[in-house]
Short mmCIF file of C-alpha atoms in Angstrom, two decimals:
data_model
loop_
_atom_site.label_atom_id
_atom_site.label_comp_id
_atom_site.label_asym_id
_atom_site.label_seq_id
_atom_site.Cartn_x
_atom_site.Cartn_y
_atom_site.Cartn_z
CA UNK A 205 0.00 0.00 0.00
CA UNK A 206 3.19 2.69 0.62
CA UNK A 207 4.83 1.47 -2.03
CA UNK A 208 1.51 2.63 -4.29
CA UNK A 209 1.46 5.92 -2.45
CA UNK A 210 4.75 6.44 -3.47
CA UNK A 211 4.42 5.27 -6.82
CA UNK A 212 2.12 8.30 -7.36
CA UNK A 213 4.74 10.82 -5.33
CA UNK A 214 7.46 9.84 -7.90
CA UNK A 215 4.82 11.09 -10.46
CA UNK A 216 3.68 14.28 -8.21
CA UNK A 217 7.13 15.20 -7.37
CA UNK A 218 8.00 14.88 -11.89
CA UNK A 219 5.21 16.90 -12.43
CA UNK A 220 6.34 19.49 -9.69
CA UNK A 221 9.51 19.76 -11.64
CA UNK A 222 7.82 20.31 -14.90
CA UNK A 223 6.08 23.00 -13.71
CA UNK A 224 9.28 24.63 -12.31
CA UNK A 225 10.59 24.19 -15.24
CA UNK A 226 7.99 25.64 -17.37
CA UNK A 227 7.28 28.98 -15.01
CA UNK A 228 10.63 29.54 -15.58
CA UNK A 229 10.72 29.49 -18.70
CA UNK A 230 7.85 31.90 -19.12
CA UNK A 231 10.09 34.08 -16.85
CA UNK A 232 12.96 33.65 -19.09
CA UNK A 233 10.38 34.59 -22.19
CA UNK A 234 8.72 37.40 -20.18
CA UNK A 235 11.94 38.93 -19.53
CA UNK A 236 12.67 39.35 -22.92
CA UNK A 237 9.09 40.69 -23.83
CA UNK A 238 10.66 43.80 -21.52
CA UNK A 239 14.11 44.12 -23.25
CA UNK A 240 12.29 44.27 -26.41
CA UNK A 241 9.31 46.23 -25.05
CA UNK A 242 12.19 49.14 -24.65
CA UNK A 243 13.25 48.91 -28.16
CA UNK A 244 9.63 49.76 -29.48
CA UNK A 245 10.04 53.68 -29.80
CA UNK A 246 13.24 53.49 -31.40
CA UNK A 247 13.57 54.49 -34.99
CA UNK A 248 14.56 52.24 -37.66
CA UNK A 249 17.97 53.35 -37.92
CA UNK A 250 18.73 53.10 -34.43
CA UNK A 251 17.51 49.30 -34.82
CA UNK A 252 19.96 48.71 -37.86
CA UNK A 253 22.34 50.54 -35.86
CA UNK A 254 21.74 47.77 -32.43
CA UNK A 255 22.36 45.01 -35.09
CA UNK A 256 18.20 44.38 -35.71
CA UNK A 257 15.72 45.01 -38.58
CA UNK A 258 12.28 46.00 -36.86
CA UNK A 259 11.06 42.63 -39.16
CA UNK A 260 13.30 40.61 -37.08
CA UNK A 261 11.96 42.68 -33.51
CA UNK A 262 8.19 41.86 -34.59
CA UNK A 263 9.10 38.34 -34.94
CA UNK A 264 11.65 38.17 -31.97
CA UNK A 265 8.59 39.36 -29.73
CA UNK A 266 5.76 37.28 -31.11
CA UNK A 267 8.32 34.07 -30.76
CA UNK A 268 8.79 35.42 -26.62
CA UNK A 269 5.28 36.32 -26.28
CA UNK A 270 4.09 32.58 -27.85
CA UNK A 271 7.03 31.31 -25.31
CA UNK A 272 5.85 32.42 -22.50
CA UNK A 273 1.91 31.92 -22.95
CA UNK A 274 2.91 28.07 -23.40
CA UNK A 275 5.44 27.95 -20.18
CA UNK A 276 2.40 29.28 -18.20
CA UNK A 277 0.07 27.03 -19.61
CA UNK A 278 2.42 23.49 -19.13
CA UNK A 279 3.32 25.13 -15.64
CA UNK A 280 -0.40 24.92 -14.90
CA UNK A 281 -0.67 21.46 -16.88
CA UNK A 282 2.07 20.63 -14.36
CA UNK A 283 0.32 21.68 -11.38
CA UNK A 284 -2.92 20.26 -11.90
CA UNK A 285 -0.94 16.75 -12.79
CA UNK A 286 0.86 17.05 -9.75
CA UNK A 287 -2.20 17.68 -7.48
CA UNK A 288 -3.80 14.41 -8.67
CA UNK A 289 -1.01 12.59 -8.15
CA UNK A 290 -0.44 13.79 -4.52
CA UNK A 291 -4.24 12.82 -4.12
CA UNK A 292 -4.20 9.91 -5.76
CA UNK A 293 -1.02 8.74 -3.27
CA UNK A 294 -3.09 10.44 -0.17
CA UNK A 295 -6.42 8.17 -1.02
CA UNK A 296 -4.39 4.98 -1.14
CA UNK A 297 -3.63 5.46 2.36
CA UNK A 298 -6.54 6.88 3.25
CA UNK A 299 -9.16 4.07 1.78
CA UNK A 300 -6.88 1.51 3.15
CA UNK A 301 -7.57 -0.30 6.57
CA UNK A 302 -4.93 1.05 8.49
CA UNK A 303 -5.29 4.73 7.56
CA UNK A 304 -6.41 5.02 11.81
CA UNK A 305 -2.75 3.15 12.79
CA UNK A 306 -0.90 5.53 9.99
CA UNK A 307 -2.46 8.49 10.88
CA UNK A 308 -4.15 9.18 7.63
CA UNK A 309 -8.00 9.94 8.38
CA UNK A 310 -7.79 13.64 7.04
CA UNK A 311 -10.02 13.94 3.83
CA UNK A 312 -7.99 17.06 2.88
CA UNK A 313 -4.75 16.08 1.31
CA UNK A 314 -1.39 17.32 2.17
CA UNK A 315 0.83 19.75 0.09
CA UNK A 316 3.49 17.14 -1.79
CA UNK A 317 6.61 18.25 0.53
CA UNK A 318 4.28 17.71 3.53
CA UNK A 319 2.56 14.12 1.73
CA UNK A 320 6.17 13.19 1.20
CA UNK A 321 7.33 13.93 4.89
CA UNK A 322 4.12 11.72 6.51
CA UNK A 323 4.85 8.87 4.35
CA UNK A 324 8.43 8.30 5.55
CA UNK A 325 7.21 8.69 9.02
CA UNK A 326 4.65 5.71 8.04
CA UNK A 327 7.15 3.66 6.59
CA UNK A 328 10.23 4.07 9.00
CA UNK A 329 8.33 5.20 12.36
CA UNK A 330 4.38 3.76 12.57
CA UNK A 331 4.63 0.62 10.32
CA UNK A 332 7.43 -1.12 12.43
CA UNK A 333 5.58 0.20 16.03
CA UNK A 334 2.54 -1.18 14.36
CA UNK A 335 4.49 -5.04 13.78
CA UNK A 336 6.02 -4.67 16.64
CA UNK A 337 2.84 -4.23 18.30
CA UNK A 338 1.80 -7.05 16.29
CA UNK A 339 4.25 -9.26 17.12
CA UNK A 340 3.88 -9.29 20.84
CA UNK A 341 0.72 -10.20 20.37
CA UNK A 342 1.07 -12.84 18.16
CA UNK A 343 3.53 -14.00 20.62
CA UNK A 344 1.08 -14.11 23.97
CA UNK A 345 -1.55 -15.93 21.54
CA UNK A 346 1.47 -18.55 20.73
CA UNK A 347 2.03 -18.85 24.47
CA UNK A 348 -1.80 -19.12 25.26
CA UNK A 349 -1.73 -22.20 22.53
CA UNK A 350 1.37 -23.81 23.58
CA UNK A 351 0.03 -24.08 27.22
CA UNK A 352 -2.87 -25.38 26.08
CA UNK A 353 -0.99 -27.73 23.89
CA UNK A 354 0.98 -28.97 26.89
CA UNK A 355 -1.87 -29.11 29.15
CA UNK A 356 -3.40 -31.17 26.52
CA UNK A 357 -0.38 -33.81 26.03
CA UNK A 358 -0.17 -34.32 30.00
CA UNK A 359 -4.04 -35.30 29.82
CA UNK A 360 -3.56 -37.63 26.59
CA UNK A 361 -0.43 -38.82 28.98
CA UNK A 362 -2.73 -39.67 32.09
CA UNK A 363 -5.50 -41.12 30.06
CA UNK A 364 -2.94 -43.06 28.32
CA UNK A 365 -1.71 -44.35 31.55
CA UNK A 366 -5.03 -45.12 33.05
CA UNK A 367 -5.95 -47.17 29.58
CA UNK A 368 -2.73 -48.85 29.89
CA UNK A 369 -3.36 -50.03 33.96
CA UNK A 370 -6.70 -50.75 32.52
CA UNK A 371 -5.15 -53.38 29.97
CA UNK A 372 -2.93 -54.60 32.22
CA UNK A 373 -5.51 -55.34 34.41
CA UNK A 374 -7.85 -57.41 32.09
CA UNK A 375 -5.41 -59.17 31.09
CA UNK A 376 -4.29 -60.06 34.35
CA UNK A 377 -7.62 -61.51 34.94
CA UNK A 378 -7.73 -63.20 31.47
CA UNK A 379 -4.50 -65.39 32.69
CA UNK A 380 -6.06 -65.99 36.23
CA UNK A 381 -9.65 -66.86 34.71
CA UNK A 382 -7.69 -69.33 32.36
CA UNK A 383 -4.79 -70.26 35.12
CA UNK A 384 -7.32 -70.51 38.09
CA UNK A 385 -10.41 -70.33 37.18
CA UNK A 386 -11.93 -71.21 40.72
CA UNK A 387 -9.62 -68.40 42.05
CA UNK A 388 -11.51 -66.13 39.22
CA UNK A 389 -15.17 -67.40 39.87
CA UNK A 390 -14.30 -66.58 43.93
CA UNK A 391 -12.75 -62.77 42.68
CA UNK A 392 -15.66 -62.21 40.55
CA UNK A 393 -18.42 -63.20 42.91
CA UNK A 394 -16.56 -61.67 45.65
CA UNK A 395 -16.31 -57.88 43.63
CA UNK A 396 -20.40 -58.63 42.73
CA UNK A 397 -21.06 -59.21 46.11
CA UNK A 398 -19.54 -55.80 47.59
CA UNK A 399 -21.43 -54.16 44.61
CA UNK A 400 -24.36 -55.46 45.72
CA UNK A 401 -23.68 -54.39 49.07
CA UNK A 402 -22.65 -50.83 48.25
CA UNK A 403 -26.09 -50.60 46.59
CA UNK A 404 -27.96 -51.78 49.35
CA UNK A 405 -26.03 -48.84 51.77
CA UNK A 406 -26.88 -46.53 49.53
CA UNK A 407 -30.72 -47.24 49.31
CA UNK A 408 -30.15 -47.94 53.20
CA UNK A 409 -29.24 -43.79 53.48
CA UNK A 410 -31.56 -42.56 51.14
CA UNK A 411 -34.18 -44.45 52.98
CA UNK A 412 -33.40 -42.85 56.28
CA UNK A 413 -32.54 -39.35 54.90
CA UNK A 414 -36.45 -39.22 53.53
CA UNK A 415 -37.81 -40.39 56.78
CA UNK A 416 -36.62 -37.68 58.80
CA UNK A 417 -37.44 -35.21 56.62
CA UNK A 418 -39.58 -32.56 58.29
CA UNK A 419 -43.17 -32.15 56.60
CA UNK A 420 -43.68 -29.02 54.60
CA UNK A 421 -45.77 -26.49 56.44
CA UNK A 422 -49.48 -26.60 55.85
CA UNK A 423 -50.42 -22.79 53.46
CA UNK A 424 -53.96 -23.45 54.73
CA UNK A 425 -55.48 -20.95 57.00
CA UNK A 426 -56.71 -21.68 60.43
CA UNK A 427 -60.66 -21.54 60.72
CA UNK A 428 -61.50 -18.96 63.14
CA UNK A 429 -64.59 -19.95 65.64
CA UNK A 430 -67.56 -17.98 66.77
CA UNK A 431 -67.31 -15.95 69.50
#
């Protein structure tokens, strides 16, 4: 995006320099139109005499007058060119989405000394705060993910661990029920038994926590007896 704005200062600062160029030369022309404008009264002999024919003076001062009419009108070409161009470079920033960051929210653009000025300070002062800025927070959002990440492997580790015991477990059992299979029947009944019994407790304290309960209070109104 800067290097489009200045892509179009290159252009305002060329046109700048054809317009010095041309109001100078309209000077240069104008100037002349004097000199010559003091040689009007003089006689014809006094023109042969400062090396001119009055033809040649007639035609010496249309060629300056023609001269300078077209340096003022290619220094105002110029201008005109150049103001485009320094708008043109001021919109890019402007219509982009960090004209806020760069500092370019001003609808009214910038003379092309001043344009030129603000876009060095963009590219050498508030782009690199602006990645910098960026970069630290890129960096806390990496740190956010990596402990998550990690938090994440030592979970996958414990499950892993707890699937493993699991295994190992079963097939402990698997070699007993096959090794000593009275030993397993015994193991088995004896884990069904203290499920059953856990069950029963359970029901046992539900039991007793319902039956001393208090009773809700009664919302009906006492009758009130004649006097």
């Amino acid at each position: 995006m800067l290097d489009q704005a200045d892509e179009h200062l290159v252009v305002a600062r060329i046109e700048q320099a054809r317009e010095k160029a041309a109001a100078e030369a309209a000077a240069t022309a104008d100037e002349h139109l004097r000199h010559q404008a003091l040689s009007d009264d003089k006689g014809r002999l006094a023109l042969r005499m400062a090396g001119a024919f009055r033809k040649e003076h007639r035609e010496l001062k249309k060629q300056a007058e023609a001269d300078r009419a077209a340096g003022y009108r290619e220094a105002a070409d110029a201008q005109m060119a150049a103001r485009r161009a320094a708008a043109d470079a001021w919109k890019t920033v402007r219509d982009s989405p960090y004209a806020s960051v760069l500092g370019a929210t001003e609808h009214r653009v910038p003379d092309i000394d001043t344009l030129a000025a603000q876009l060095t300070e963009m590219r050498q002062t508030k782009v690199p705060a602006r990645a910098q800025q960026k970069d630290a927070g890129d960096q806390k959002r990496i740190a956010r993910f990596n402990a998550t990440a990690s938090k994440a492997r030592e979970n996958a580790s414990m499950y892993r661990a707890v699937a493993d015991d699991a295994r190992a477990e079963m097939q402990l059992r698997e070699r007993i029920a096959q090794q000593h299979p009275d030993l397993h029947r015994a193991e088995t009944r004896a884990r069904a038994e203290v499920q059953q019994a856990q069950q029963v407790q359970a029901a046992r304290i539900e039991q007793q926590s319902r039956r001393y309960q208090l009773p809700a209070p009664s919302r009906s109104r006492p009758k009130l007896g004649r006097w």
